[in-house]
JSON list of C-alpha atoms in Angstrom, two decimals:
[
{"chain": "R", "resi": 1, "resn": "MET", "atom": "CA", "xyz": [-10.35, -23.29, 14.44]},
{"chain": "R", "resi": 2, "resn": "GLY", "atom": "CA", "xyz": [-7.56, -25.44, 12.96]},
{"chain": "R", "resi": 3, "resn": "GLY", "atom": "CA", "xyz": [-4.20, -24.21, 11.44]},
{"chain": "R", "resi": 4, "resn": "MET", "atom": "CA", "xyz": [-3.77, -22.82, 7.93]},
{"chain": "R", "resi": 5, "resn": "SER", "atom": "CA", "xyz": [-1.29, -23.66, 5.32]},
{"chain": "R", "resi": 6, "resn": "GLY", "atom": "CA", "xyz": [1.61, -21.39, 4.26]},
{"chain": "R", "resi": 7, "resn": "MET", "atom": "CA", "xyz": [1.38, -18.43, 2.02]},
{"chain": "R", "resi": 8, "resn": "ASP", "atom": "CA", "xyz": [4.21, -18.72, -0.53]},
{"chain": "R", "resi": 9, "resn": "GLY", "atom": "CA", "xyz": [6.81, -16.71, 1.63]},
{"chain": "R", "resi": 10, "resn": "MET", "atom": "CA", "xyz": [4.30, -14.79, 3.67]},
{"chain": "R", "resi": 11, "resn": "GLY", "atom": "CA", "xyz": [5.49, -16.21, 6.85]},
{"chain": "R", "resi": 12, "resn": "GLY", "atom": "CA", "xyz": [2.24, -18.47, 7.28]},
{"chain": "R", "resi": 13, "resn": "THR", "atom": "CA", "xyz": [-1.40, -17.80, 7.88]},
{"chain": "R", "resi": 14, "resn": "ARG", "atom": "CA", "xyz": [-3.54, -19.06, 10.56]},
{"chain": "R", "resi": 15, "resn": "SER", "atom": "CA", "xyz": [-7.00, -18.40, 11.89]},
{"chain": "R", "resi": 16, "resn": "ARG", "atom": "CA", "xyz": [-7.61, -17.72, 15.54]},
{"chain": "R", "resi": 17, "resn": "GLY", "atom": "CA", "xyz": [-10.48, -16.63, 18.00]},
{"chain": "R", "resi": 18, "resn": "ALA", "atom": "CA", "xyz": [-12.00, -13.28, 17.88]},
{"chain": "R", "resi": 19, "resn": "SER", "atom": "CA", "xyz": [-10.11, -12.28, 20.99]},
{"chain": "R", "resi": 20, "resn": "LEU", "atom": "CA", "xyz": [-6.96, -11.71, 18.91]},
{"chain": "R", "resi": 21, "resn": "PHE", "atom": "CA", "xyz": [-8.74, -9.41, 16.38]},
{"chain": "R", "resi": 22, "resn": "ASP", "atom": "CA", "xyz": [-6.95, -5.94, 16.84]},
{"chain": "R", "resi": 23, "resn": "ASP", "atom": "CA", "xyz": [-7.29, -4.19, 13.45]},
{"chain": "R", "resi": 24, "resn": "GLY", "atom": "CA", "xyz": [-10.92, -3.06, 13.63]},
{"chain": "R", "resi": 25, "resn": "GLU", "atom": "CA", "xyz": [-11.49, -4.43, 10.12]},
{"chain": "R", "resi": 26, "resn": "ASP", "atom": "CA", "xyz": [-14.61, -6.53, 10.16]},
{"chain": "R", "resi": 27, "resn": "MET", "atom": "CA", "xyz": [-14.97, -7.93, 6.77]},
{"chain": "R", "resi": 28, "resn": "GLY", "atom": "CA", "xyz": [-18.51, -9.24, 7.55]},
{"chain": "R", "resi": 29, "resn": "PRO", "atom": "CA", "xyz": [-20.01, -12.55, 6.45]},
{"chain": "R", "resi": 30, "resn": "PHE", "atom": "CA", "xyz": [-18.57, -14.31, 3.35]},
{"chain": "R", "resi": 31, "resn": "GLY", "atom": "CA", "xyz": [-20.80, -16.71, 1.42]},
{"chain": "R", "resi": 32, "resn": "SER", "atom": "CA", "xyz": [-22.47, -17.47, -1.86]},
{"chain": "R", "resi": 33, "resn": "SER", "atom": "CA", "xyz": [-26.10, -16.66, -2.73]},
{"chain": "R", "resi": 34, "resn": "SER", "atom": "CA", "xyz": [-27.03, -19.96, -1.32]},
{"chain": "R", "resi": 35, "resn": "GLY", "atom": "CA", "xyz": [-26.37, -18.62, 2.05]},
{"chain": "R", "resi": 36, "resn": "MET", "atom": "CA", "xyz": [-24.10, -21.56, 3.05]},
{"chain": "R", "resi": 37, "resn": "PRO", "atom": "CA", "xyz": [-20.61, -20.28, 4.13]},
{"chain": "R", "resi": 38, "resn": "GLY", "atom": "CA", "xyz": [-17.71, -22.68, 3.79]},
{"chain": "R", "resi": 39, "resn": "GLY", "atom": "CA", "xyz": [-14.63, -23.05, 6.14]},
{"chain": "R", "resi": 40, "resn": "MET", "atom": "CA", "xyz": [-11.30, -21.29, 6.28]},
{"chain": "R", "resi": 41, "resn": "PRO", "atom": "CA", "xyz": [-8.52, -23.59, 5.34]},
{"chain": "R", "resi": 42, "resn": "GLY", "atom": "CA", "xyz": [-5.18, -22.35, 3.85]},
{"chain": "R", "resi": 43, "resn": "SER", "atom": "CA", "xyz": [-4.49, -19.25, 1.81]},
{"chain": "R", "resi": 44, "resn": "ARG", "atom": "CA", "xyz": [-2.09, -18.41, -1.06]},
{"chain": "R", "resi": 45, "resn": "PRO", "atom": "CA", "xyz": [-0.86, -14.96, -2.39]},
{"chain": "R", "resi": 46, "resn": "SER", "atom": "CA", "xyz": [-0.84, -14.13, -6.27]},
{"chain": "R", "resi": 47, "resn": "THR", "atom": "CA", "xyz": [-0.52, -11.21, -8.40]},
{"chain": "R", "resi": 48, "resn": "GLY", "atom": "CA", "xyz": [-2.46, -10.01, -11.35]},
{"chain": "R", "resi": 49, "resn": "ARG", "atom": "CA", "xyz": [-6.13, -10.04, -12.33]},
{"chain": "R", "resi": 50, "resn": "HIS", "atom": "CA", "xyz": [-8.17, -12.62, -13.91]},
{"chain": "R", "resi": 51, "resn": "SER", "atom": "CA", "xyz": [-11.83, -13.42, -14.41]},
{"chain": "R", "resi": 52, "resn": "PRO", "atom": "CA", "xyz": [-13.32, -15.32, -11.48]},
{"chain": "R", "resi": 53, "resn": "ARG", "atom": "CA", "xyz": [-13.33, -19.00, -12.11]},
{"chain": "R", "resi": 54, "resn": "ARG", "atom": "CA", "xyz": [-16.83, -20.73, -12.06]},
{"chain": "R", "resi": 55, "resn": "SER", "atom": "CA", "xyz": [-18.10, -23.90, -10.60]},
{"chain": "R", "resi": 56, "resn": "SER", "atom": "CA", "xyz": [-18.41, -26.82, -12.89]},
{"chain": "R", "resi": 57, "resn": "HIS", "atom": "CA", "xyz": [-21.68, -27.59, -11.37]},
{"chain": "R", "resi": 58, "resn": "SER", "atom": "CA", "xyz": [-23.12, -24.07, -11.17]},
{"chain": "R", "resi": 59, "resn": "SER", "atom": "CA", "xyz": [-23.16, -20.72, -12.92]},
{"chain": "R", "resi": 60, "resn": "GLN", "atom": "CA", "xyz": [-22.16, -18.89, -9.87]},
{"chain": "R", "resi": 61, "resn": "PRO", "atom": "CA", "xyz": [-18.67, -17.49, -9.41]},
{"chain": "R", "resi": 62, "resn": "SER", "atom": "CA", "xyz": [-16.36, -19.71, -7.43]},
{"chain": "R", "resi": 63, "resn": "GLU", "atom": "CA", "xyz": [-14.54, -17.10, -5.71]},
{"chain": "R", "resi": 64, "resn": "VAL", "atom": "CA", "xyz": [-15.41, -14.15, -3.47]},
{"chain": "R", "resi": 65, "resn": "LEU", "atom": "CA", "xyz": [-13.39, -11.00, -3.90]},
{"chain": "R", "resi": 66, "resn": "LYS", "atom": "CA", "xyz": [-12.90, -8.56, -1.14]},
{"chain": "R", "resi": 67, "resn": "PRO", "atom": "CA", "xyz": [-10.75, -5.46, -1.02]},
{"chain": "R", "resi": 68, "resn": "LEU", "atom": "CA", "xyz": [-7.75, -5.30, 1.37]},
{"chain": "R", "resi": 69, "resn": "PRO", "atom": "CA", "xyz": [-6.90, -1.46, 1.88]},
{"chain": "R", "resi": 70, "resn": "ILE", "atom": "CA", "xyz": [-3.30, -1.06, 3.05]},
{"chain": "R", "resi": 71, "resn": "SER", "atom": "CA", "xyz": [-1.35, 2.14, 3.62]},
{"chain": "R", "resi": 72, "resn": "LEU", "atom": "CA", "xyz": [1.76, 3.11, 1.66]},
{"chain": "R", "resi": 73, "resn": "GLU", "atom": "CA", "xyz": [3.80, 2.74, 4.90]},
{"chain": "R", "resi": 74, "resn": "ASP", "atom": "CA", "xyz": [2.72, -0.78, 5.33]},
{"chain": "R", "resi": 75, "resn": "LEU", "atom": "CA", "xyz": [3.44, -1.74, 1.74]},
{"chain": "R", "resi": 76, "resn": "TYR", "atom": "CA", "xyz": [6.95, -0.10, 2.20]},
{"chain": "R", "resi": 77, "resn": "GLN", "atom": "CA", "xyz": [7.81, -1.96, 5.41]},
{"chain": "R", "resi": 78, "resn": "GLY", "atom": "CA", "xyz": [5.50, -4.85, 5.69]},
{"chain": "R", "resi": 79, "resn": "THR", "atom": "CA", "xyz": [2.87, -5.49, 8.28]},
{"chain": "R", "resi": 80, "resn": "THR", "atom": "CA", "xyz": [0.38, -8.10, 9.70]},
{"chain": "R", "resi": 81, "resn": "LYS", "atom": "CA", "xyz": [-3.24, -7.71, 8.95]},
{"chain": "R", "resi": 82, "resn": "ARG", "atom": "CA", "xyz": [-6.13, -9.45, 10.86]},
{"chain": "R", "resi": 83, "resn": "MET", "atom": "CA", "xyz": [-9.26, -9.74, 9.12]},
{"chain": "R", "resi": 84, "resn": "LYS", "atom": "CA", "xyz": [-12.45, -10.68, 11.04]},
{"chain": "R", "resi": 85, "resn": "VAL", "atom": "CA", "xyz": [-14.96, -12.90, 9.22]},
{"chain": "R", "resi": 86, "resn": "SER", "atom": "CA", "xyz": [-18.38, -14.20, 10.22]},
{"chain": "R", "resi": 87, "resn": "ARG", "atom": "CA", "xyz": [-19.84, -17.35, 8.82]},
{"chain": "R", "resi": 88, "resn": "LYS", "atom": "CA", "xyz": [-22.61, -19.69, 9.40]},
{"chain": "R", "resi": 89, "resn": "THR", "atom": "CA", "xyz": [-21.75, -23.46, 9.89]},
{"chain": "R", "resi": 90, "resn": "VAL", "atom": "CA", "xyz": [-23.64, -26.20, 8.22]},
{"chain": "R", "resi": 91, "resn": "THR", "atom": "CA", "xyz": [-25.65, -26.59, 11.44]},
{"chain": "R", "resi": 92, "resn": "GLY", "atom": "CA", "xyz": [-26.88, -22.99, 11.27]},
{"chain": "R", "resi": 93, "resn": "GLU", "atom": "CA", "xyz": [-24.63, -21.53, 13.94]},
{"chain": "R", "resi": 94, "resn": "THR", "atom": "CA", "xyz": [-22.74, -18.32, 13.47]},
{"chain": "R", "resi": 95, "resn": "GLU", "atom": "CA", "xyz": [-18.93, -18.56, 13.84]},
{"chain": "R", "resi": 96, "resn": "ASP", "atom": "CA", "xyz": [-16.41, -15.75, 13.93]},
{"chain": "R", "resi": 97, "resn": "LYS", "atom": "CA", "xyz": [-12.86, -16.29, 12.67]},
{"chain": "R", "resi": 98, "resn": "VAL", "atom": "CA", "xyz": [-9.80, -13.94, 12.38]},
{"chain": "R", "resi": 99, "resn": "LEU", "atom": "CA", "xyz": [-7.48, -14.50, 9.31]},
{"chain": "R", "resi": 100, "resn": "GLU", "atom": "CA", "xyz": [-3.95, -13.18, 9.75]},
{"chain": "R", "resi": 101, "resn": "ILE", "atom": "CA", "xyz": [-2.27, -12.12, 6.63]},
{"chain": "R", "resi": 102, "resn": "ASN", "atom": "CA", "xyz": [1.61, -11.19, 6.50]},
{"chain": "R", "resi": 103, "resn": "VAL", "atom": "CA", "xyz": [1.84, -8.18, 4.09]},
{"chain": "R", "resi": 104, "resn": "LEU", "atom": "CA", "xyz": [5.39, -8.30, 2.62]},
{"chain": "R", "resi": 105, "resn": "PRO", "atom": "CA", "xyz": [7.30, -5.19, 1.64]},
{"chain": "R", "resi": 106, "resn": "GLY", "atom": "CA", "xyz": [6.86, -4.10, -1.88]},
{"chain": "R", "resi": 107, "resn": "TRP", "atom": "CA", "xyz": [3.48, -5.59, -2.57]},
{"chain": "R", "resi": 108, "resn": "LYS", "atom": "CA", "xyz": [1.32, -3.71, -5.03]},
{"chain": "R", "resi": 109, "resn": "SER", "atom": "CA", "xyz": [-2.25, -2.90, -5.75]},
{"chain": "R", "resi": 110, "resn": "GLY", "atom": "CA", "xyz": [-3.78, -5.83, -7.27]},
{"chain": "R", "resi": 111, "resn": "THR", "atom": "CA", "xyz": [-1.80, -8.45, -5.37]},
{"chain": "R", "resi": 112, "resn": "LYS", "atom": "CA", "xyz": [-4.31, -11.27, -4.31]},
{"chain": "R", "resi": 113, "resn": "VAL", "atom": "CA", "xyz": [-4.15, -13.39, -1.24]},
{"chain": "R", "resi": 114, "resn": "ARG", "atom": "CA", "xyz": [-6.25, -16.60, -1.91]},
{"chain": "R", "resi": 115, "resn": "PHE", "atom": "CA", "xyz": [-7.89, -18.90, 0.66]},
{"chain": "R", "resi": 116, "resn": "PRO", "atom": "CA", "xyz": [-8.86, -21.97, -1.29]},
{"chain": "R", "resi": 117, "resn": "ARG", "atom": "CA", "xyz": [-12.40, -23.34, -0.73]},
{"chain": "R", "resi": 118, "resn": "ALA", "atom": "CA", "xyz": [-12.77, -20.90, 2.20]},
{"chain": "R", "resi": 119, "resn": "GLY", "atom": "CA", "xyz": [-15.85, -19.03, 0.90]},
{"chain": "R", "resi": 120, "resn": "GLY", "atom": "CA", "xyz": [-19.50, -19.92, 0.48]},
{"chain": "R", "resi": 121, "resn": "GLU", "atom": "CA", "xyz": [-20.65, -23.44, -0.22]},
{"chain": "R", "resi": 122, "resn": "HIS", "atom": "CA", "xyz": [-22.81, -24.06, -3.13]},
{"chain": "R", "resi": 123, "resn": "PRO", "atom": "CA", "xyz": [-25.75, -26.45, -2.89]},
{"chain": "R", "resi": 124, "resn": "THR", "atom": "CA", "xyz": [-23.70, -29.05, -4.71]},
{"chain": "R", "resi": 125, "resn": "GLY", "atom": "CA", "xyz": [-21.13, -28.99, -1.77]},
{"chain": "R", "resi": 126, "resn": "GLU", "atom": "CA", "xyz": [-18.48, -27.12, -3.66]},
{"chain": "R", "resi": 127, "resn": "SER", "atom": "CA", "xyz": [-16.90, -24.22, -1.81]},
{"chain": "R", "resi": 128, "resn": "GLN", "atom": "CA", "xyz": [-15.87, -20.78, -3.19]},
{"chain": "R", "resi": 129, "resn": "ASP", "atom": "CA", "xyz": [-12.40, -19.49, -2.79]},
{"chain": "R", "resi": 130, "resn": "LEU", "atom": "CA", "xyz": [-11.96, -16.27, -0.62]},
{"chain": "R", "resi": 131, "resn": "VAL", "atom": "CA", "xyz": [-9.81, -13.85, -2.18]},
{"chain": "R", "resi": 132, "resn": "PHE", "atom": "CA", "xyz": [-8.33, -10.69, -0.68]},
{"chain": "R", "resi": 133, "resn": "VAL", "atom": "CA", "xyz": [-7.30, -8.00, -3.23]},
{"chain": "R", "resi": 134, "resn": "VAL", "atom": "CA", "xyz": [-4.74, -5.44, -2.00]},
{"chain": "R", "resi": 135, "resn": "GLU", "atom": "CA", "xyz": [-5.55, -1.79, -2.68]},
{"chain": "R", "resi": 136, "resn": "GLU", "atom": "CA", "xyz": [-3.15, 0.87, -1.99]},
{"chain": "R", "resi": 137, "resn": "LYS", "atom": "CA", "xyz": [-4.44, 3.68, 0.20]},
{"chain": "R", "resi": 138, "resn": "PRO", "atom": "CA", "xyz": [-3.77, 7.42, -0.91]},
{"chain": "R", "resi": 139, "resn": "HIS", "atom": "CA", "xyz": [-0.92, 9.10, 1.00]},
{"chain": "R", "resi": 140, "resn": "PRO", "atom": "CA", "xyz": [-0.97, 12.70, 1.86]},
{"chain": "R", "resi": 141, "resn": "ARG", "atom": "CA", "xyz": [2.82, 13.25, 0.90]},
{"chain": "R", "resi": 142, "resn": "PHE", "atom": "CA", "xyz": [4.14, 10.40, -1.20]},
{"chain": "R", "resi": 143, "resn": "THR", "atom": "CA", "xyz": [2.95, 8.92, -4.49]},
{"chain": "R", "resi": 144, "resn": "ARG", "atom": "CA", "xyz": [4.03, 5.57, -5.91]},
{"chain": "R", "resi": 145, "resn": "ASP", "atom": "CA", "xyz": [4.89, 4.98, -9.70]},
{"chain": "R", "resi": 146, "resn": "GLY", "atom": "CA", "xyz": [5.78, 1.38, -9.91]},
{"chain": "R", "resi": 147, "resn": "ASN", "atom": "CA", "xyz": [8.89, 0.90, -7.72]},
{"chain": "R", "resi": 148, "resn": "ASP", "atom": "CA", "xyz": [9.70, 4.63, -7.34]},
{"chain": "R", "resi": 149, "resn": "LEU", "atom": "CA", "xyz": [8.42, 7.00, -4.76]},
{"chain": "R", "resi": 150, "resn": "THR", "atom": "CA", "xyz": [7.86, 10.78, -5.32]},
{"chain": "R", "resi": 151, "resn": "VAL", "atom": "CA", "xyz": [7.66, 13.42, -2.49]},
{"chain": "R", "resi": 152, "resn": "THR", "atom": "CA", "xyz": [7.34, 17.21, -2.68]},
{"chain": "R", "resi": 153, "resn": "GLN", "atom": "CA", "xyz": [9.81, 19.40, -0.67]},
{"chain": "R", "resi": 154, "resn": "LYS", "atom": "CA", "xyz": [9.26, 23.14, -0.26]},
{"chain": "R", "resi": 155, "resn": "LEU", "atom": "CA", "xyz": [11.98, 25.72, -0.90]},
{"chain": "R", "resi": 156, "resn": "SER", "atom": "CA", "xyz": [11.74, 29.41, -0.41]},
{"chain": "R", "resi": 157, "resn": "LEU", "atom": "CA", "xyz": [12.15, 31.75, -3.27]},
{"chain": "R", "resi": 158, "resn": "VAL", "atom": "CA", "xyz": [15.35, 33.27, -1.76]},
{"chain": "R", "resi": 159, "resn": "GLU", "atom": "CA", "xyz": [16.83, 29.70, -1.33]},
{"chain": "R", "resi": 160, "resn": "ALA", "atom": "CA", "xyz": [15.94, 28.79, -4.93]},
{"chain": "R", "resi": 161, "resn": "LEU", "atom": "CA", "xyz": [17.55, 31.92, -6.41]},
{"chain": "R", "resi": 162, "resn": "THR", "atom": "CA", "xyz": [20.49, 32.37, -4.18]},
{"chain": "R", "resi": 163, "resn": "GLY", "atom": "CA", "xyz": [21.12, 29.03, -2.54]},
{"chain": "R", "resi": 164, "resn": "GLU", "atom": "CA", "xyz": [24.44, 27.19, -3.14]},
{"chain": "R", "resi": 165, "resn": "GLY", "atom": "CA", "xyz": [23.24, 23.74, -2.90]},
{"chain": "R", "resi": 166, "resn": "GLY", "atom": "CA", "xyz": [23.06, 22.67, 0.74]},
{"chain": "R", "resi": 167, "resn": "ARG", "atom": "CA", "xyz": [20.77, 19.88, 2.10]},
{"chain": "R", "resi": 168, "resn": "LYS", "atom": "CA", "xyz": [17.08, 19.55, 3.06]},
{"chain": "R", "resi": 169, "resn": "THR", "atom": "CA", "xyz": [15.75, 17.13, 5.57]},
{"chain": "R", "resi": 170, "resn": "VAL", "atom": "CA", "xyz": [13.04, 14.80, 3.91]},
{"chain": "R", "resi": 171, "resn": "GLU", "atom": "CA", "xyz": [11.13, 12.47, 6.36]},
{"chain": "R", "resi": 172, "resn": "HIS", "atom": "CA", "xyz": [10.77, 8.93, 4.70]},
{"chain": "R", "resi": 173, "resn": "LEU", "atom": "CA", "xyz": [7.91, 6.52, 5.06]},
{"chain": "R", "resi": 174, "resn": "ASP", "atom": "CA", "xyz": [9.58, 4.64, 7.90]},
{"chain": "R", "resi": 175, "resn": "GLY", "atom": "CA", "xyz": [10.40, 7.86, 9.85]},
{"chain": "R", "resi": 176, "resn": "ARG", "atom": "CA", "xyz": [14.06, 8.09, 8.70]},
{"chain": "R", "resi": 177, "resn": "LYS", "atom": "CA", "xyz": [15.43, 11.74, 8.09]},
{"chain": "R", "resi": 178, "resn": "LEU", "atom": "CA", "xyz": [17.19, 11.77, 4.84]},
{"chain": "R", "resi": 179, "resn": "GLN", "atom": "CA", "xyz": [19.41, 14.64, 4.00]},
{"chain": "R", "resi": 180, "resn": "VAL", "atom": "CA", "xyz": [18.68, 15.34, 0.33]},
{"chain": "R", "resi": 181, "resn": "GLN", "atom": "CA", "xyz": [21.04, 17.55, -1.71]},
{"chain": "R", "resi": 182, "resn": "VAL", "atom": "CA", "xyz": [19.50, 20.76, -3.22]},
{"chain": "R", "resi": 183, "resn": "PRO", "atom": "CA", "xyz": [20.45, 21.27, -6.77]},
{"chain": "R", "resi": 184, "resn": "LEU", "atom": "CA", "xyz": [23.28, 23.91, -7.46]},
{"chain": "R", "resi": 185, "resn": "GLY", "atom": "CA", "xyz": [22.39, 27.18, -9.11]},
{"chain": "R", "resi": 186, "resn": "VAL", "atom": "CA", "xyz": [18.96, 28.50, -9.62]},
{"chain": "R", "resi": 187, "resn": "VAL", "atom": "CA", "xyz": [16.33, 26.06, -8.73]},
{"chain": "R", "resi": 188, "resn": "LYS", "atom": "CA", "xyz": [13.40, 26.08, -11.00]},
{"chain": "R", "resi": 189, "resn": "PRO", "atom": "CA", "xyz": [9.76, 25.10, -9.88]},
{"chain": "R", "resi": 190, "resn": "GLY", "atom": "CA", "xyz": [9.22, 21.41, -10.50]},
{"chain": "R", "resi": 191, "resn": "GLN", "atom": "CA", "xyz": [13.01, 20.52, -10.67]},
{"chain": "R", "resi": 192, "resn": "GLN", "atom": "CA", "xyz": [13.78, 17.20, -9.30]},
{"chain": "R", "resi": 193, "resn": "THR", "atom": "CA", "xyz": [16.41, 15.23, -7.44]},
{"chain": "R", "resi": 194, "resn": "ARG", "atom": "CA", "xyz": [16.63, 11.58, -7.52]},
{"chain": "R", "resi": 195, "resn": "VAL", "atom": "CA", "xyz": [17.96, 9.57, -4.54]},
{"chain": "R", "resi": 196, "resn": "SER", "atom": "CA", "xyz": [18.90, 6.07, -5.67]},
{"chain": "R", "resi": 197, "resn": "GLY", "atom": "CA", "xyz": [17.86, 3.07, -3.66]},
{"chain": "R", "resi": 198, "resn": "GLU", "atom": "CA", "xyz": [15.27, 4.89, -1.52]},
{"chain": "R", "resi": 199, "resn": "GLY", "atom": "CA", "xyz": [12.08, 3.81, -3.20]},
{"chain": "R", "resi": 200, "resn": "MET", "atom": "CA", "xyz": [9.83, 0.94, -2.81]},
{"chain": "R", "resi": 201, "resn": "PRO", "atom": "CA", "xyz": [11.10, -2.56, -2.31]},
{"chain": "R", "resi": 202, "resn": "VAL", "atom": "CA", "xyz": [11.34, -4.52, -5.52]},
{"chain": "R", "resi": 203, "resn": "ARG", "atom": "CA", "xyz": [9.85, -7.94, -5.23]},
{"chain": "R", "resi": 204, "resn": "LYS", "atom": "CA", "xyz": [11.03, -10.68, -7.56]},
{"chain": "R", "resi": 205, "resn": "ASP", "atom": "CA", "xyz": [10.57, -14.52, -7.22]},
{"chain": "R", "resi": 206, "resn": "GLY", "atom": "CA", "xyz": [9.03, -13.93, -3.76]},
{"chain": "R", "resi": 207, "resn": "GLN", "atom": "CA", "xyz": [12.05, -11.88, -2.35]},
{"chain": "R", "resi": 208, "resn": "ALA", "atom": "CA", "xyz": [12.81, -8.08, -2.15]},
{"chain": "R", "resi": 209, "resn": "HIS", "atom": "CA", "xyz": [16.25, -7.79, -3.90]},
{"chain": "R", "resi": 210, "resn": "LYS", "atom": "CA", "xyz": [16.62, -4.09, -4.08]},
{"chain": "R", "resi": 211, "resn": "LYS", "atom": "CA", "xyz": [14.61, -0.69, -3.87]},
{"chain": "R", "resi": 212, "resn": "GLY", "atom": "CA", "xyz": [13.46, 1.76, -6.54]},
{"chain": "R", "resi": 213, "resn": "ASP", "atom": "CA", "xyz": [14.25, 5.48, -6.28]},
{"chain": "R", "resi": 214, "resn": "LEU", "atom": "CA", "xyz": [13.04, 8.42, -4.25]},
{"chain": "R", "resi": 215, "resn": "ILE", "atom": "CA", "xyz": [12.26, 11.39, -6.41]},
{"chain": "R", "resi": 216, "resn": "VAL", "atom": "CA", "xyz": [12.08, 14.79, -4.61]},
{"chain": "R", "resi": 217, "resn": "LYS", "atom": "CA", "xyz": [10.19, 17.55, -6.31]},
{"chain": "R", "resi": 218, "resn": "TRP", "atom": "CA", "xyz": [11.28, 21.05, -5.42]},
{"chain": "R", "resi": 219, "resn": "ASP", "atom": "CA", "xyz": [8.23, 23.19, -4.74]},
{"chain": "R", "resi": 220, "resn": "ILE", "atom": "CA", "xyz": [9.23, 26.89, -4.87]},
{"chain": "R", "resi": 221, "resn": "VAL", "atom": "CA", "xyz": [7.25, 29.06, -2.27]},
{"chain": "R", "resi": 222, "resn": "PHE", "atom": "CA", "xyz": [6.71, 32.53, -3.74]},
{"chain": "R", "resi": 223, "resn": "PRO", "atom": "CA", "xyz": [5.73, 35.42, -1.32]},
{"chain": "R", "resi": 224, "resn": "ASP", "atom": "CA", "xyz": [2.14, 36.55, -1.18]},
{"chain": "R", "resi": 225, "resn": "ARG", "atom": "CA", "xyz": [3.10, 40.15, -1.62]},
{"chain": "R", "resi": 226, "resn": "LEU", "atom": "CA", "xyz": [6.02, 42.42, -1.98]},
{"chain": "R", "resi": 227, "resn": "THR", "atom": "CA", "xyz": [6.59, 45.97, -0.55]},
{"chain": "R", "resi": 228, "resn": "PRO", "atom": "CA", "xyz": [7.25, 48.85, -2.92]},
{"chain": "R", "resi": 229, "resn": "SER", "atom": "CA", "xyz": [10.95, 48.91, -1.87]},
{"chain": "R", "resi": 230, "resn": "GLN", "atom": "CA", "xyz": [11.25, 45.10, -2.55]},
{"chain": "R", "resi": 231, "resn": "LYS", "atom": "CA", "xyz": [9.75, 45.52, -5.91]},
{"chain": "R", "resi": 232, "resn": "GLU", "atom": "CA", "xyz": [12.16, 48.32, -6.75]},
{"chain": "R", "resi": 233, "resn": "GLY", "atom": "CA", "xyz": [15.17, 46.24, -5.41]},
{"chain": "R", "resi": 234, "resn": "ILE", "atom": "CA", "xyz": [14.18, 43.35, -7.61]},
{"chain": "R", "resi": 235, "resn": "LYS", "atom": "CA", "xyz": [13.89, 45.47, -10.54]},
{"chain": "R", "resi": 236, "resn": "LYS", "atom": "CA", "xyz": [17.31, 46.83, -10.02]},
{"chain": "R", "resi": 237, "resn": "VAL", "atom": "CA", "xyz": [18.79, 43.28, -9.54]},
{"chain": "R", "resi": 238, "resn": "LEU", "atom": "CA", "xyz": [16.99, 41.33, -12.22]},
{"chain": "R", "resi": 239, "resn": "GLY", "atom": "CA", "xyz": [15.57, 43.95, -14.48]}
]
């Protein structure tokens, strides 16, 4: 299949045979409306969005955009994604390739990985660029706001009213168990605790230099019902 050039700090990209395809993500055929797919040379990551460039010889877009869905865990730790693509050669034969992309910790939605001249080939012989665009998958527990992460932690009503601080265990994206300090005094619904340096990796100049913050939102769990004696007791204490 031939080697591929580097990806600006991504650890390199290469194409291999379909036997190495293990992610189950078949991206299908790439090609222009001419139906003449091109080859798969090198790739290059970039960020931001811009209008597709157009061929100087044609009104057809000169790049093919394909979404690259990635979980928040993988964006936190980094991972390797293998994308299976199918194309027809100039001889009319079908050829499958696997593109390997090293996802770096801290990447955001909108990050682009470009394979120059790797898409469809126009009738003039000019090839389109093949561009993967990172899309962050929704997470059941964590939400991302820039470089910060937010997670909700339950706290019983008794703990919220009578607790004296203490700690609660919060499982992080990488499986670590963090001991997070509960606020002193009465904890109100929606109150937050900020843990410095436990957010998303912050990328700058191709490197991850630090991390954002982890924000723990305290979710006060109220009882579904109270017995008459419990109600009377609460009235005496708080009334």
